PDB file of C-alpha atoms in Angstrom:
ATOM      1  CA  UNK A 234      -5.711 -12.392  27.637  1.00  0.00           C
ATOM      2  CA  UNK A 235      -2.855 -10.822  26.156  1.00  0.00           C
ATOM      3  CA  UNK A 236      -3.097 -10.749  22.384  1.00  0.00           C
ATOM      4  CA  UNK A 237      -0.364 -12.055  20.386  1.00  0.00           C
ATOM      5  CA  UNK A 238       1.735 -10.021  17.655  1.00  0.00           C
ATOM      6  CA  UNK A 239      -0.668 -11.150  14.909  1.00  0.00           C
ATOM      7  CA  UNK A 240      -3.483  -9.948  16.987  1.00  0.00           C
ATOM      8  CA  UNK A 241      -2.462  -6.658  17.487  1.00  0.00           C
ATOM      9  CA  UNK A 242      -4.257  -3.544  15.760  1.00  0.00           C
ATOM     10  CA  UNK A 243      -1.536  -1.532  14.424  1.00  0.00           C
ATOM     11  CA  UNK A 244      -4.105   0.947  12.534  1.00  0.00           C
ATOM     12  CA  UNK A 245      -7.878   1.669  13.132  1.00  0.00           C
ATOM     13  CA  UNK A 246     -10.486   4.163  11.875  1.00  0.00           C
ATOM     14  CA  UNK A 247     -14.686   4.285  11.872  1.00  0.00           C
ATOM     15  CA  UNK A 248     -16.536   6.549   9.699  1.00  0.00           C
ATOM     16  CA  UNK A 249     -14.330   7.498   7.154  1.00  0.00           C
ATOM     17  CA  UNK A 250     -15.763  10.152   4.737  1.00  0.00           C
ATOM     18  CA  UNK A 251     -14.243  12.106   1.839  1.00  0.00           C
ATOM     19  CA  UNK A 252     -15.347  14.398  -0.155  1.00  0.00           C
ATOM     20  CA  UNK A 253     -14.255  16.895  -3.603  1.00  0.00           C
ATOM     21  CA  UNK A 254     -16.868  18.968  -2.997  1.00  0.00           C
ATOM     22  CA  UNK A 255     -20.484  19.460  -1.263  1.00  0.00           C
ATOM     23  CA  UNK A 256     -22.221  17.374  -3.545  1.00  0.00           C
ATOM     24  CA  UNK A 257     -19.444  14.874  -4.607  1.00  0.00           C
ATOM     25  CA  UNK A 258     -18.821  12.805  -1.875  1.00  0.00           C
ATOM     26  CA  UNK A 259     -16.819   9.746  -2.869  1.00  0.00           C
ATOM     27  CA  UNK A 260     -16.685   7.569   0.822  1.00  0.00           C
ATOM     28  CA  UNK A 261     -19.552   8.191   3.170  1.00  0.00           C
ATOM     29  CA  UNK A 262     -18.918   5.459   5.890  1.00  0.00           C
ATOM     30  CA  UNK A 263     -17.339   2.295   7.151  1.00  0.00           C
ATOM     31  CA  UNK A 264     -14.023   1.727   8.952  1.00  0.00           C
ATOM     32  CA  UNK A 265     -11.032  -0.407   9.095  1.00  0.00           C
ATOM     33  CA  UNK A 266      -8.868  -2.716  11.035  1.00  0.00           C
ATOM     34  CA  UNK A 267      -5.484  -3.135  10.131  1.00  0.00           C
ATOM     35  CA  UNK A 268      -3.897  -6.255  12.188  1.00  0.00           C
ATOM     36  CA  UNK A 269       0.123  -6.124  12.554  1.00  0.00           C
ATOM     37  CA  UNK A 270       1.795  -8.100  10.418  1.00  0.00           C
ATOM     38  CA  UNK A 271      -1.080  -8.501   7.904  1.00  0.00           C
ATOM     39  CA  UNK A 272      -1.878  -8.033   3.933  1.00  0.00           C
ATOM     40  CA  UNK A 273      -5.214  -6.186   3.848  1.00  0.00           C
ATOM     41  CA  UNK A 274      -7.252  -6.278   0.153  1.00  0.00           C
ATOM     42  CA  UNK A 275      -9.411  -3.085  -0.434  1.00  0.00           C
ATOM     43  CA  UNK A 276     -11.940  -4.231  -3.496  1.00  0.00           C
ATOM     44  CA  UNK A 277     -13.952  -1.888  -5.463  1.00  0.00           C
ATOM     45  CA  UNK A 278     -15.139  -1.007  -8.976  1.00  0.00           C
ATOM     46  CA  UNK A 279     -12.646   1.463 -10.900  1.00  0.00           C
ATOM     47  CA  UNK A 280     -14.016   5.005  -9.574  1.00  0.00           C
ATOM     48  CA  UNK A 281     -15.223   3.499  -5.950  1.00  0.00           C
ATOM     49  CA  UNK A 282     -12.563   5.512  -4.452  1.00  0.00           C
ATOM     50  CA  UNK A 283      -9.967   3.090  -3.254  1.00  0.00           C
ATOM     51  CA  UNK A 284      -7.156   5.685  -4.414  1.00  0.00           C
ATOM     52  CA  UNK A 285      -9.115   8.378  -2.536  1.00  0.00           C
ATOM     53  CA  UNK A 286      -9.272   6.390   0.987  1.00  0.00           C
ATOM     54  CA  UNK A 287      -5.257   6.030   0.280  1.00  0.00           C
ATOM     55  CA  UNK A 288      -4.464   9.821  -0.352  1.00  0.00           C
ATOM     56  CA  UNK A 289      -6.615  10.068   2.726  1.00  0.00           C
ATOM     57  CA  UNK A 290      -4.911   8.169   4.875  1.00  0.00           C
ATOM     58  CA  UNK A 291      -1.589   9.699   3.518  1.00  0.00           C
ATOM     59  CA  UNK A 292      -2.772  13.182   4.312  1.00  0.00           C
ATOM     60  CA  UNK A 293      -2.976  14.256   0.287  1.00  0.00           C
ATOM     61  CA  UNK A 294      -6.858  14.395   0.240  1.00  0.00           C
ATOM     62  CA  UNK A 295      -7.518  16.749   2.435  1.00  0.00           C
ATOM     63  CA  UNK A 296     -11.122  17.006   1.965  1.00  0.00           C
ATOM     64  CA  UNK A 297     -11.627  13.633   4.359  1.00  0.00           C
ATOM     65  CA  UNK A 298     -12.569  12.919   8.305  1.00  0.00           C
ATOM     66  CA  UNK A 299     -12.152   9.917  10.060  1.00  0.00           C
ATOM     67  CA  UNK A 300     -13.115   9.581  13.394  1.00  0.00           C
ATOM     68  CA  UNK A 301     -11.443   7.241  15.969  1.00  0.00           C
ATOM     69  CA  UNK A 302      -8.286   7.194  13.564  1.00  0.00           C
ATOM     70  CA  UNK A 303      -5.688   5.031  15.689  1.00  0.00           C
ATOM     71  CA  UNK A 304      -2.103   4.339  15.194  1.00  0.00           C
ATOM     72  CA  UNK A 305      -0.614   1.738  17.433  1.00  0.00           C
ATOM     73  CA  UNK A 306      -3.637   2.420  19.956  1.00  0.00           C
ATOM     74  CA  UNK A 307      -3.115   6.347  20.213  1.00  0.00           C
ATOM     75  CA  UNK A 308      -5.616   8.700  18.173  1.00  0.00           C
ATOM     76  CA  UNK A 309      -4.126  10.699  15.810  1.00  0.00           C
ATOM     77  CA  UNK A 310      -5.099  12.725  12.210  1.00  0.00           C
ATOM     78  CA  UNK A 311      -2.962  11.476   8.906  1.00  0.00           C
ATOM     79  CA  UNK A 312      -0.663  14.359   9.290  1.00  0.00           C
ATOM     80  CA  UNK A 313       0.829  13.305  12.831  1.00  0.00           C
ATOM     81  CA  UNK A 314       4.428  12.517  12.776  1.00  0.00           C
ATOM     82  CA  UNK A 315       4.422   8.874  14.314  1.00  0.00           C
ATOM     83  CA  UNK A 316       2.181   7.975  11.701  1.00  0.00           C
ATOM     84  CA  UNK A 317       3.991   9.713   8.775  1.00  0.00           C
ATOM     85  CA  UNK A 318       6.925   8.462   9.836  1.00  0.00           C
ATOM     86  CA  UNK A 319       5.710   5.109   9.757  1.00  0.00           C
ATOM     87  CA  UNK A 320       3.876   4.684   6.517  1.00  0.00           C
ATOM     88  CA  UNK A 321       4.451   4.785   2.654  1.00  0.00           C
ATOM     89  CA  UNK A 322       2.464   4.711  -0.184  1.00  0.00           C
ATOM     90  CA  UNK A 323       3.387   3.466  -3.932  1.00  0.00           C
ATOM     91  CA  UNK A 324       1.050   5.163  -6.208  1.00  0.00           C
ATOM     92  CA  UNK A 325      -0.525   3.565  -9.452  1.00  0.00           C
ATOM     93  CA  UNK A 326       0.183   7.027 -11.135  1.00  0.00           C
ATOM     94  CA  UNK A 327       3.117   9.038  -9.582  1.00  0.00           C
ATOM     95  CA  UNK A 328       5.414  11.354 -11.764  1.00  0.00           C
ATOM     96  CA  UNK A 329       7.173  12.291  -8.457  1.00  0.00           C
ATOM     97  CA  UNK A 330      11.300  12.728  -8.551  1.00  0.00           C
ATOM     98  CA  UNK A 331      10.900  11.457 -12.459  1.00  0.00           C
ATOM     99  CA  UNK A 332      14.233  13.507 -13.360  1.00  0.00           C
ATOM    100  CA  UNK A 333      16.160  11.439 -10.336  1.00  0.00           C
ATOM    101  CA  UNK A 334      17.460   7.887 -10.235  1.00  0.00           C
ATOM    102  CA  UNK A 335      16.102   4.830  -8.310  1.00  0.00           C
ATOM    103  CA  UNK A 336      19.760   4.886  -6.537  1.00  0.00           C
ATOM    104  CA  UNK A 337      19.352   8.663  -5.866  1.00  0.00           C
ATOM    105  CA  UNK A 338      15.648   8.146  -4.181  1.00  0.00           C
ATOM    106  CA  UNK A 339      17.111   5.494  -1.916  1.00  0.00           C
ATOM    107  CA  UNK A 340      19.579   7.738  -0.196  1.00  0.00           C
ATOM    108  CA  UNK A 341      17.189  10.026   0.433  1.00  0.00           C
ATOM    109  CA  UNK A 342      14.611   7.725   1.962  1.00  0.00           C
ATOM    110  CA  UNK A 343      17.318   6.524   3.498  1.00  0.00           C
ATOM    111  CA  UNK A 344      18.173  10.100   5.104  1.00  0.00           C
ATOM    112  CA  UNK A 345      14.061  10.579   5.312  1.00  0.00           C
ATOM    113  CA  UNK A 346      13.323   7.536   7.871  1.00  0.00           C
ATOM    114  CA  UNK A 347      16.610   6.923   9.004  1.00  0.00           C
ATOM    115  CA  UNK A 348      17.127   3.906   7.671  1.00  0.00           C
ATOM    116  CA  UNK A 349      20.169   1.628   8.218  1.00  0.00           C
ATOM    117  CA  UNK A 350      22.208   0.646   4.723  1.00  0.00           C
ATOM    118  CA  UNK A 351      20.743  -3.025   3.735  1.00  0.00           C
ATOM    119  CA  UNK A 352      22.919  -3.892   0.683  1.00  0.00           C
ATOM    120  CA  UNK A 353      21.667  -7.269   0.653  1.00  0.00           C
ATOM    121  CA  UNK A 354      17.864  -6.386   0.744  1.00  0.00           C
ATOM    122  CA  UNK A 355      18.126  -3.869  -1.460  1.00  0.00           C
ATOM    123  CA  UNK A 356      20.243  -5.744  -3.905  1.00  0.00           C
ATOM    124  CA  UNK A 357      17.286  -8.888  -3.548  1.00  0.00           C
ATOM    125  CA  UNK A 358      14.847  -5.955  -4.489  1.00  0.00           C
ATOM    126  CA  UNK A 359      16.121  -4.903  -7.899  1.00  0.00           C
ATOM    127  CA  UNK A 360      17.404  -8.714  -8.741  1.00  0.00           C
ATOM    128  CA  UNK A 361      13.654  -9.617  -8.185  1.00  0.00           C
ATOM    129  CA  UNK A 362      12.268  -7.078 -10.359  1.00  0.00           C
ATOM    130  CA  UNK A 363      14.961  -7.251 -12.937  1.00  0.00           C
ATOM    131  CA  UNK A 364      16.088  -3.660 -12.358  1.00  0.00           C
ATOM    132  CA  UNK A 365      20.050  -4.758 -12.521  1.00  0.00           C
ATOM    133  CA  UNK A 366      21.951  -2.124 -13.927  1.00  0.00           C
ATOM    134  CA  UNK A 367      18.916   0.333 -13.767  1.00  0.00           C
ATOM    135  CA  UNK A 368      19.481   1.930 -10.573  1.00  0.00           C
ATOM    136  CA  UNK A 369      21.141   5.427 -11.763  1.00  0.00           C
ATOM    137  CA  UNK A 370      19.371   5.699 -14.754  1.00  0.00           C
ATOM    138  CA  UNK A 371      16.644   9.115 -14.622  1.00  0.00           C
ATOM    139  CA  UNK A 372      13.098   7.228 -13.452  1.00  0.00           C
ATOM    140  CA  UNK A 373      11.556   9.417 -17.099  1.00  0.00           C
ATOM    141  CA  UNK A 374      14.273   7.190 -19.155  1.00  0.00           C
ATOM    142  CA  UNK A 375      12.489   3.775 -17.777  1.00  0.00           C
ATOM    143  CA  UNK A 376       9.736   2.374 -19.307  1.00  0.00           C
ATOM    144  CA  UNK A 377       6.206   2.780 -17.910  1.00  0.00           C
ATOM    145  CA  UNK A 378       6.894  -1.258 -15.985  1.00  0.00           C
ATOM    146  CA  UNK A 379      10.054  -0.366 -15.565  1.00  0.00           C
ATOM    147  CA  UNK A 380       8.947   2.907 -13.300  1.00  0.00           C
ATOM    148  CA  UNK A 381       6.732   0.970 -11.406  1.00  0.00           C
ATOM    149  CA  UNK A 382       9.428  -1.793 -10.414  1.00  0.00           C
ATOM    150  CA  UNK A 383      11.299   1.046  -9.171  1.00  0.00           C
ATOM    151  CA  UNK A 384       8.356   2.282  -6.843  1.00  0.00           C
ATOM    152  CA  UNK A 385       7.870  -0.813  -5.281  1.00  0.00           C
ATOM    153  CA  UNK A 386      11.474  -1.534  -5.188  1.00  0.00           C
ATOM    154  CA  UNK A 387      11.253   2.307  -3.005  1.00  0.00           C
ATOM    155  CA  UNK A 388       8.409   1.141  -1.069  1.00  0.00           C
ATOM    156  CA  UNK A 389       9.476  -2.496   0.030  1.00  0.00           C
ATOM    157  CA  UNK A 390      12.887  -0.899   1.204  1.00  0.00           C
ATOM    158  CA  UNK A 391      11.466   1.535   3.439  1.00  0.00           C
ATOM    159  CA  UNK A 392      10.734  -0.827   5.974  1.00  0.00           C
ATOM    160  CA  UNK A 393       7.943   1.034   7.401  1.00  0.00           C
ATOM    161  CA  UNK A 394       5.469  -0.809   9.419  1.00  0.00           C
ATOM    162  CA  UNK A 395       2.282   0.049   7.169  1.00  0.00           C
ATOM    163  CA  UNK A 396       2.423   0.141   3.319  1.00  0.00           C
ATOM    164  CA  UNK A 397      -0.278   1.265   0.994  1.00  0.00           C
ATOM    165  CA  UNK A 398       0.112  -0.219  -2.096  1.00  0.00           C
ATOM    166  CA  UNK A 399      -2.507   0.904  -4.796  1.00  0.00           C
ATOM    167  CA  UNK A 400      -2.422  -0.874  -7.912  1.00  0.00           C
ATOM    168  CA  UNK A 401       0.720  -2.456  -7.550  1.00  0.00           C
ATOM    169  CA  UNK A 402       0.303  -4.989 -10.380  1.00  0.00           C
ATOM    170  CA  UNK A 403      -0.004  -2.563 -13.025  1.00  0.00           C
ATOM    171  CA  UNK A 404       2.621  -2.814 -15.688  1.00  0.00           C
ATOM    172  CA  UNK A 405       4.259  -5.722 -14.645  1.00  0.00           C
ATOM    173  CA  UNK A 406       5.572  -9.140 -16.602  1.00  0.00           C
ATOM    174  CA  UNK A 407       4.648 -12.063 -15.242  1.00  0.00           C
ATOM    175  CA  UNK A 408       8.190 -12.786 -13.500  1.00  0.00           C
ATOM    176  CA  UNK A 409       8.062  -9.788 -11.584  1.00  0.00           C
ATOM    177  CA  UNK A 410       4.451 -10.341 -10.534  1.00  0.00           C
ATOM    178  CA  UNK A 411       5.378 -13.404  -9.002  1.00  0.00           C
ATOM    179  CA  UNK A 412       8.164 -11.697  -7.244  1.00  0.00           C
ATOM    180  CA  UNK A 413       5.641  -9.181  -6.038  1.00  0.00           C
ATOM    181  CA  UNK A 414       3.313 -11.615  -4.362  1.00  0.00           C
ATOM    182  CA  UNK A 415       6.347 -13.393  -2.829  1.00  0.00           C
ATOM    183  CA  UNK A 416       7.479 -10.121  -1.229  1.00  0.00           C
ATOM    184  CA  UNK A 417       3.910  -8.772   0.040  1.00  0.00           C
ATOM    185  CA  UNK A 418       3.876 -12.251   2.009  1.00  0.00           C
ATOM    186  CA  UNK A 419       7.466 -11.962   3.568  1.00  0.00           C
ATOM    187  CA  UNK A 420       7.406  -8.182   4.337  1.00  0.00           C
ATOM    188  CA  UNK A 421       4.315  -9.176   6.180  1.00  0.00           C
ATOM    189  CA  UNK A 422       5.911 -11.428   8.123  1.00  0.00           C
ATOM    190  CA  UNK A 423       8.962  -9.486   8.740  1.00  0.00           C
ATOM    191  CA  UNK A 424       8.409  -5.803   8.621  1.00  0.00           C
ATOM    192  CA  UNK A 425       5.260  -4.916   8.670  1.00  0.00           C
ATOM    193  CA  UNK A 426       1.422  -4.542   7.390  1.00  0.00           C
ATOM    194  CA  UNK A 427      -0.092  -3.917   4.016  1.00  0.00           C
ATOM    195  CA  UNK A 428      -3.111  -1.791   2.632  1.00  0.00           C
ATOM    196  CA  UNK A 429      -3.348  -2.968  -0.852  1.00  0.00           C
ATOM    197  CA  UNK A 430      -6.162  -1.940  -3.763  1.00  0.00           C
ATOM    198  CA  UNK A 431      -6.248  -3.863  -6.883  1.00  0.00           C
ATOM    199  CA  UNK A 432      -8.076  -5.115  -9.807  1.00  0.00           C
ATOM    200  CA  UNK A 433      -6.500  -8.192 -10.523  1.00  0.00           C
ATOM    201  CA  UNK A 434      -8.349 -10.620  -8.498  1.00  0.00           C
ATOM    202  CA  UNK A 435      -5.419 -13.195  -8.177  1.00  0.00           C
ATOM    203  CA  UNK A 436      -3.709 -10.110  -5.567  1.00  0.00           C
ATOM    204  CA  UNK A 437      -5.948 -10.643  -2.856  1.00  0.00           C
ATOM    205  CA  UNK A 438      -6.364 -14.406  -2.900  1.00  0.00           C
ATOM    206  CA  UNK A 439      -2.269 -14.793  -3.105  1.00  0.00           C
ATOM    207  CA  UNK A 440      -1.315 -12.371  -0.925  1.00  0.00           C
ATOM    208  CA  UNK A 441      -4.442 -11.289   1.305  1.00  0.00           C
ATOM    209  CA  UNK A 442      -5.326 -11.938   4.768  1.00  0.00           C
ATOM    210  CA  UNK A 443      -8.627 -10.281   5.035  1.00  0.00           C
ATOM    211  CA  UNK A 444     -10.832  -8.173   2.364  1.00  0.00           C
ATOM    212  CA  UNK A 445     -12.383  -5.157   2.580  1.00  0.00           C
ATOM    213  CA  UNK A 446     -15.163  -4.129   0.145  1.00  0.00           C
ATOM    214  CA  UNK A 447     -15.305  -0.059  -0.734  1.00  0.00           C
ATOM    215  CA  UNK A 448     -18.965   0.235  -2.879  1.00  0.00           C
ATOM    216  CA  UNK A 449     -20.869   2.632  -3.450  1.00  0.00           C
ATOM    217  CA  UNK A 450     -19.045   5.208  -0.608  1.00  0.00           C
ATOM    218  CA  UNK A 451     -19.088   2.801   2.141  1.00  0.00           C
ATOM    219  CA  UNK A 452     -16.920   0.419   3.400  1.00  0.00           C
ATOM    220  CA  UNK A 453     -17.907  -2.895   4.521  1.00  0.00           C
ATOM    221  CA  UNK A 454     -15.507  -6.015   5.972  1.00  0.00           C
ATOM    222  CA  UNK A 455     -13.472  -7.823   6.693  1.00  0.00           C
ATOM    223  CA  UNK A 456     -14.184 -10.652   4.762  1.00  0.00           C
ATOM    224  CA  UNK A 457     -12.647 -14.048   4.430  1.00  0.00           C
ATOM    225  CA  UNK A 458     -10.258 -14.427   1.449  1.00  0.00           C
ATOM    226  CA  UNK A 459     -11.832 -16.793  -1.076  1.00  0.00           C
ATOM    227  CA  UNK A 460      -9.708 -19.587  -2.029  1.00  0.00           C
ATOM    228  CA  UNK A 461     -10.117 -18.852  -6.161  1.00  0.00           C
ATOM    229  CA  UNK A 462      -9.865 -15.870  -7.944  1.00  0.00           C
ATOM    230  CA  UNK A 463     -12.833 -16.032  -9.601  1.00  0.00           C
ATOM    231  CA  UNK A 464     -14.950 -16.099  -6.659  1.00  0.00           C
ATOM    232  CA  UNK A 465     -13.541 -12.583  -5.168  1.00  0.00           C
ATOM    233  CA  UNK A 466     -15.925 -10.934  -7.525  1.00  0.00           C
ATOM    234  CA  UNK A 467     -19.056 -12.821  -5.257  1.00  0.00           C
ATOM    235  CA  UNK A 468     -17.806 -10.071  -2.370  1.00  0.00           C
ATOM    236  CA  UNK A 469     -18.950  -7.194  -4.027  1.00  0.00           C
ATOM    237  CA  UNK A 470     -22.517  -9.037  -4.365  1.00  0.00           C
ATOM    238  CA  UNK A 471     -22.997  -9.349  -1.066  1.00  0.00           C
TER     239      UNK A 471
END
């Protein structure tokens, strides 16, 4: 039976392990399936290593191994160029291109993936997160919310079919929360899927298809979303 778009793995791995040094392994096992078109929740204590598994799949931890790592069915290591080319990552901490403008970072992903001009979308982006007017100001002027509205405004516009998004909550109002939950659902459905860690419980249960559970170096799911927020905490019980 052919599997429909929803169905479709886009990313894969088993027996992911990383490590800072012999005796300070943070991940020892457990794997992931990543469905096109889908908002993934990665839940773990602060210090589980959710940020880790994300510089690991980005190719900044070096110091991991995954075996069976697929992208779009072919094997491949974090630093191949279909993957890279097809991924970004908004950081909860990242000082990166501080001195340069949100307008400025844009043209270059822009040049960087190729990307055709989307006025519209882009203007819907900075609207949403009430970054009017902000856009060619230095990212070290902004405010610490103000920094990370202009990550995710960077992220969403890439277009790239997998986004890791860790933290993305942090430092946001209430207004542009919402609008963050209303765009992880309709970049889903339009562009592509979503790898998101987070400790707000309400993330996963607003925006999440599936849940994965990273405790205590190994990862275990997926799991069913529960329908309250309260109840996500039950997962890591289990």
């Amino acid at each position: 039976m052919e599997m429909s778009p929803k169905q479709e793995k886009i990313l894969s791995f088993d027996n992911v392990r990383a490590w800072y040094s012999s005796d300070h392994t943070v991940i020892k096992c457990g794997g992931m399936i990543v469905q096109r078109n889908s908002v993934l929740g990665l839940v773990g204590k602060n210090g589980a290593g959710k940020t880790t598994l994300v510089n690991s799949l980005c190719g900044i931890h070096r110091d991991a191994s995954f075996e069976n790592l697929l992208y779009e069915g072919s094997e491949c290591t974090p630093q191949d160029l279909q993957l890279k080319n097809n991924r970004y990552a908004c950081f909860a901490k990242d000082e990166s291109f501080r001195y340069w403008s949100l307008g400025r970072l844009v043209a270059l992903l822009e040049a960087s993936f190729s990307l055709k001009r989307d006025e519209e979308y882009l203007e819907c982006l900075i609207d949403g997160f009430a970054l009017n007017g902000l856009d060619t100001v230095r990212l070290s002027e902004l405010s610490s919310g103000q920094r990370k509205k202009a990550a995710l405004v960077s992220a969403f516009y890439t277009r790239r079919k997998l986004l890791l998004l860790d933290e993305p909550v942090d430092f946001l109002d209430f207004s542009s929360t919402e609008f963050l939950y209303e765009t992880i659902r309709s970049y889903s459905a339009s562009y592509g899927s979503i790898i998101m860690c987070s400790h707000i419980a309400e993330s996963f249960t607003r925006c999440c298809s599936q849940i994965y559970v990273l405790e205590e170096g190994t990862i275990t799911g997926p799991y069913d979303v529960p329908e309250r927020a309260e109840d996500v905490v039950q997962i890591l019980s289990r």
